[in-house]
């Protein structure tokens, strides 16, 4: 196997951290989840790392840069189940964002069956990594949301 994975020409590469990209977790697309208004997916994701409700609220009210900093604070105790639930947390936030903003759903659905790849060179969990052998969980989450949105538009009908 070559060092770098074969680049798929039918893939859509993007960055989950590019606030100008609509699918980004840092884009300025507010949504309501669990009875609370969140300024971005990143705010929700960072806040959910913690069980402390007051700290979650502090993250929610912060600007984006500060929310990220608070979410990565080493001195705050994170949820013990975080590694088990972080993908679910990201999925819930992104799905809610796409349902809240139909224009985002339309752009995601317009990709057809393209493979969606988060192009981070350094993140092998959420992205593809420099060698494109990363897990690409962010891309997988978006492809799962795309499939769910498509299913909601054209539900299976009995023949």
mmCIF file of C-alpha atoms in Angstrom:
data_model
loop_
_atom_site.group_PDB
_atom_site.id
_atom_site.type_symbol
_atom_site.label_atom_id
_atom_site.label_comp_id
_atom_site.label_asym_id
_atom_site.label_seq_id
_atom_site.Cartn_x
_atom_site.Cartn_y
_atom_site.Cartn_z
ATOM 1 C CA UNK A 1 0.000 0.000 0.000
ATOM 2 C CA UNK A 2 1.415 3.415 -0.908
ATOM 3 C CA UNK A 3 2.232 5.936 1.792
ATOM 4 C CA UNK A 4 -0.636 8.221 0.790
ATOM 5 C CA UNK A 5 -4.109 6.888 0.134
ATOM 6 C CA UNK A 6 -5.482 7.255 -3.376
ATOM 7 C CA UNK A 7 -7.300 10.565 -3.703
ATOM 8 C CA UNK A 8 -10.942 10.011 -4.565
ATOM 9 C CA UNK A 9 -11.935 12.307 -7.431
ATOM 10 C CA UNK A 10 -15.581 11.993 -6.352
ATOM 11 C CA UNK A 11 -14.869 13.384 -2.924
ATOM 12 C CA UNK A 12 -15.725 16.760 -1.459
ATOM 13 C CA UNK A 13 -12.947 18.111 0.782
ATOM 14 C CA UNK A 14 -13.686 20.818 3.358
ATOM 15 C CA UNK A 15 -12.551 22.058 6.772
ATOM 16 C CA UNK A 16 -14.742 21.713 9.834
ATOM 17 C CA UNK A 17 -12.923 24.709 11.348
ATOM 18 C CA UNK A 18 -13.466 27.139 8.451
ATOM 19 C CA UNK A 19 -16.147 29.446 9.857
ATOM 20 C CA UNK A 20 -16.892 30.671 6.314
ATOM 21 C CA UNK A 21 -17.955 27.168 5.244
ATOM 22 C CA UNK A 22 -21.601 26.408 6.018
ATOM 23 C CA UNK A 23 -20.904 22.844 7.171
ATOM 24 C CA UNK A 24 -18.231 23.935 9.618
ATOM 25 C CA UNK A 25 -18.773 23.412 13.298
ATOM 26 C CA UNK A 26 -17.594 27.004 13.799
ATOM 27 C CA UNK A 27 -19.946 28.641 11.273
ATOM 28 C CA UNK A 28 -22.323 31.263 12.590
ATOM 29 C CA UNK A 29 -25.531 29.207 12.375
ATOM 30 C CA UNK A 30 -27.402 29.288 15.677
ATOM 31 C CA UNK A 31 -29.838 26.556 16.663
ATOM 32 C CA UNK A 32 -31.899 25.427 19.641
ATOM 33 C CA UNK A 33 -31.119 22.145 21.349
ATOM 34 C CA UNK A 34 -32.312 20.895 24.718
ATOM 35 C CA UNK A 35 -34.269 24.108 25.215
ATOM 36 C CA UNK A 36 -31.181 26.304 24.851
ATOM 37 C CA UNK A 37 -30.051 28.536 21.966
ATOM 38 C CA UNK A 38 -26.495 27.764 20.835
ATOM 39 C CA UNK A 39 -24.492 30.235 18.700
ATOM 40 C CA UNK A 40 -22.650 27.431 16.885
ATOM 41 C CA UNK A 41 -22.063 23.695 16.852
ATOM 42 C CA UNK A 42 -18.641 24.380 18.384
ATOM 43 C CA UNK A 43 -20.215 26.110 21.381
ATOM 44 C CA UNK A 44 -22.490 23.121 21.998
ATOM 45 C CA UNK A 45 -19.716 20.567 21.448
ATOM 46 C CA UNK A 46 -17.278 22.312 23.804
ATOM 47 C CA UNK A 47 -19.949 22.830 26.492
ATOM 48 C CA UNK A 48 -21.053 19.197 26.418
ATOM 49 C CA UNK A 49 -17.553 18.095 27.458
ATOM 50 C CA UNK A 50 -18.528 19.088 30.988
ATOM 51 C CA UNK A 51 -21.215 18.082 33.461
ATOM 52 C CA UNK A 52 -21.072 21.406 35.311
ATOM 53 C CA UNK A 53 -24.132 23.350 34.109
ATOM 54 C CA UNK A 54 -22.734 26.762 35.076
ATOM 55 C CA UNK A 55 -19.526 26.077 33.122
ATOM 56 C CA UNK A 56 -21.584 24.935 30.129
ATOM 57 C CA UNK A 57 -23.479 28.200 30.284
ATOM 58 C CA UNK A 58 -20.221 30.158 30.468
ATOM 59 C CA UNK A 59 -19.079 28.435 27.259
ATOM 60 C CA UNK A 60 -22.437 29.042 25.558
ATOM 61 C CA UNK A 61 -22.258 32.773 26.249
ATOM 62 C CA UNK A 62 -18.617 33.158 25.199
ATOM 63 C CA UNK A 63 -17.457 34.304 21.788
ATOM 64 C CA UNK A 64 -16.217 31.493 19.545
ATOM 65 C CA UNK A 65 -12.514 31.830 20.339
ATOM 66 C CA UNK A 66 -13.175 31.943 24.083
ATOM 67 C CA UNK A 67 -15.627 29.007 23.906
ATOM 68 C CA UNK A 68 -12.935 26.854 22.301
ATOM 69 C CA UNK A 69 -10.411 27.932 24.915
ATOM 70 C CA UNK A 70 -12.832 27.174 27.774
ATOM 71 C CA UNK A 71 -13.686 23.798 26.263
ATOM 72 C CA UNK A 72 -10.033 22.804 26.131
ATOM 73 C CA UNK A 73 -9.230 23.979 29.659
ATOM 74 C CA UNK A 74 -7.008 21.381 31.298
ATOM 75 C CA UNK A 75 -7.971 22.416 34.831
ATOM 76 C CA UNK A 76 -11.669 21.607 34.428
ATOM 77 C CA UNK A 77 -12.828 18.017 34.922
ATOM 78 C CA UNK A 78 -14.373 16.644 31.763
ATOM 79 C CA UNK A 79 -17.197 14.119 31.611
ATOM 80 C CA UNK A 80 -15.947 10.611 32.303
ATOM 81 C CA UNK A 81 -17.893 9.267 29.305
ATOM 82 C CA UNK A 82 -16.697 11.931 26.854
ATOM 83 C CA UNK A 83 -14.779 9.607 24.516
ATOM 84 C CA UNK A 84 -17.873 7.394 24.247
ATOM 85 C CA UNK A 85 -20.335 10.204 23.518
ATOM 86 C CA UNK A 86 -18.407 12.876 21.615
ATOM 87 C CA UNK A 87 -19.446 11.614 18.177
ATOM 88 C CA UNK A 88 -23.094 11.445 19.293
ATOM 89 C CA UNK A 89 -22.840 15.000 20.664
ATOM 90 C CA UNK A 90 -21.387 16.250 17.365
ATOM 91 C CA UNK A 91 -24.053 14.397 15.372
ATOM 92 C CA UNK A 92 -26.933 15.845 17.434
ATOM 93 C CA UNK A 93 -25.596 19.380 17.090
ATOM 94 C CA UNK A 94 -24.922 19.143 13.354
ATOM 95 C CA UNK A 95 -28.251 17.448 12.596
ATOM 96 C CA UNK A 96 -30.115 20.137 14.544
ATOM 97 C CA UNK A 97 -28.150 22.866 12.749
ATOM 98 C CA UNK A 98 -29.044 21.391 9.344
ATOM 99 C CA UNK A 99 -32.716 21.008 10.311
ATOM 100 C CA UNK A 100 -32.802 24.591 11.589
ATOM 101 C CA UNK A 101 -31.269 26.016 8.402
ATOM 102 C CA UNK A 102 -32.871 24.394 5.317
ATOM 103 C CA UNK A 103 -30.404 26.111 2.970
ATOM 104 C CA UNK A 104 -27.623 24.113 4.655
ATOM 105 C CA UNK A 105 -29.574 20.887 4.216
ATOM 106 C CA UNK A 106 -30.014 21.720 0.541
ATOM 107 C CA UNK A 107 -26.283 22.273 0.059
ATOM 108 C CA UNK A 108 -25.486 19.003 1.821
ATOM 109 C CA UNK A 109 -28.051 17.070 -0.212
ATOM 110 C CA UNK A 110 -26.673 18.634 -3.409
ATOM 111 C CA UNK A 111 -23.450 16.652 -2.925
ATOM 112 C CA UNK A 112 -25.297 13.526 -4.048
ATOM 113 C CA UNK A 113 -23.225 10.499 -3.136
ATOM 114 C CA UNK A 114 -19.869 12.275 -2.949
ATOM 115 C CA UNK A 115 -17.630 11.154 -0.141
ATOM 116 C CA UNK A 116 -17.270 14.037 2.322
ATOM 117 C CA UNK A 117 -13.775 14.397 3.731
ATOM 118 C CA UNK A 118 -12.700 16.703 6.537
ATOM 119 C CA UNK A 119 -9.278 17.763 5.260
ATOM 120 C CA UNK A 120 -7.420 18.423 8.501
ATOM 121 C CA UNK A 121 -3.750 17.549 8.183
ATOM 122 C CA UNK A 122 -3.354 17.045 11.928
ATOM 123 C CA UNK A 123 -6.637 15.603 13.166
ATOM 124 C CA UNK A 124 -6.792 11.859 12.534
ATOM 125 C CA UNK A 125 -10.021 11.399 14.501
ATOM 126 C CA UNK A 126 -12.358 14.011 12.975
ATOM 127 C CA UNK A 127 -10.327 14.455 9.790
ATOM 128 C CA UNK A 128 -8.357 12.476 7.242
ATOM 129 C CA UNK A 129 -4.906 13.475 8.479
ATOM 130 C CA UNK A 130 -1.879 14.312 6.392
ATOM 131 C CA UNK A 131 -1.695 10.796 4.903
ATOM 132 C CA UNK A 132 -5.494 10.594 4.363
ATOM 133 C CA UNK A 133 -5.676 7.488 6.525
ATOM 134 C CA UNK A 134 -7.473 9.217 9.376
ATOM 135 C CA UNK A 135 -10.898 8.179 10.637
ATOM 136 C CA UNK A 136 -12.720 11.160 9.047
ATOM 137 C CA UNK A 137 -15.466 10.979 11.688
ATOM 138 C CA UNK A 138 -16.674 14.495 10.824
ATOM 139 C CA UNK A 139 -17.143 13.522 7.186
ATOM 140 C CA UNK A 140 -18.862 10.305 8.269
ATOM 141 C CA UNK A 141 -21.236 12.252 10.516
ATOM 142 C CA UNK A 142 -22.140 14.578 7.637
ATOM 143 C CA UNK A 143 -22.708 11.660 5.256
ATOM 144 C CA UNK A 144 -24.968 10.007 7.860
ATOM 145 C CA UNK A 145 -26.909 13.254 8.295
ATOM 146 C CA UNK A 146 -27.209 13.559 4.510
ATOM 147 C CA UNK A 147 -28.656 10.031 4.342
ATOM 148 C CA UNK A 148 -31.113 10.837 7.154
ATOM 149 C CA UNK A 149 -32.212 14.070 5.462
ATOM 150 C CA UNK A 150 -32.693 12.213 2.181
ATOM 151 C CA UNK A 151 -34.749 9.547 3.982
ATOM 152 C CA UNK A 152 -36.938 12.217 5.569
ATOM 153 C CA UNK A 153 -37.647 13.720 2.139
ATOM 154 C CA UNK A 154 -38.458 10.411 0.474
ATOM 155 C CA UNK A 155 -39.529 7.985 3.204
ATOM 156 C CA UNK A 156 -39.860 4.329 2.319
ATOM 157 C CA UNK A 157 -43.425 3.719 1.251
ATOM 158 C CA UNK A 158 -44.921 0.239 1.185
ATOM 159 C CA UNK A 159 -45.746 -1.013 -2.315
#
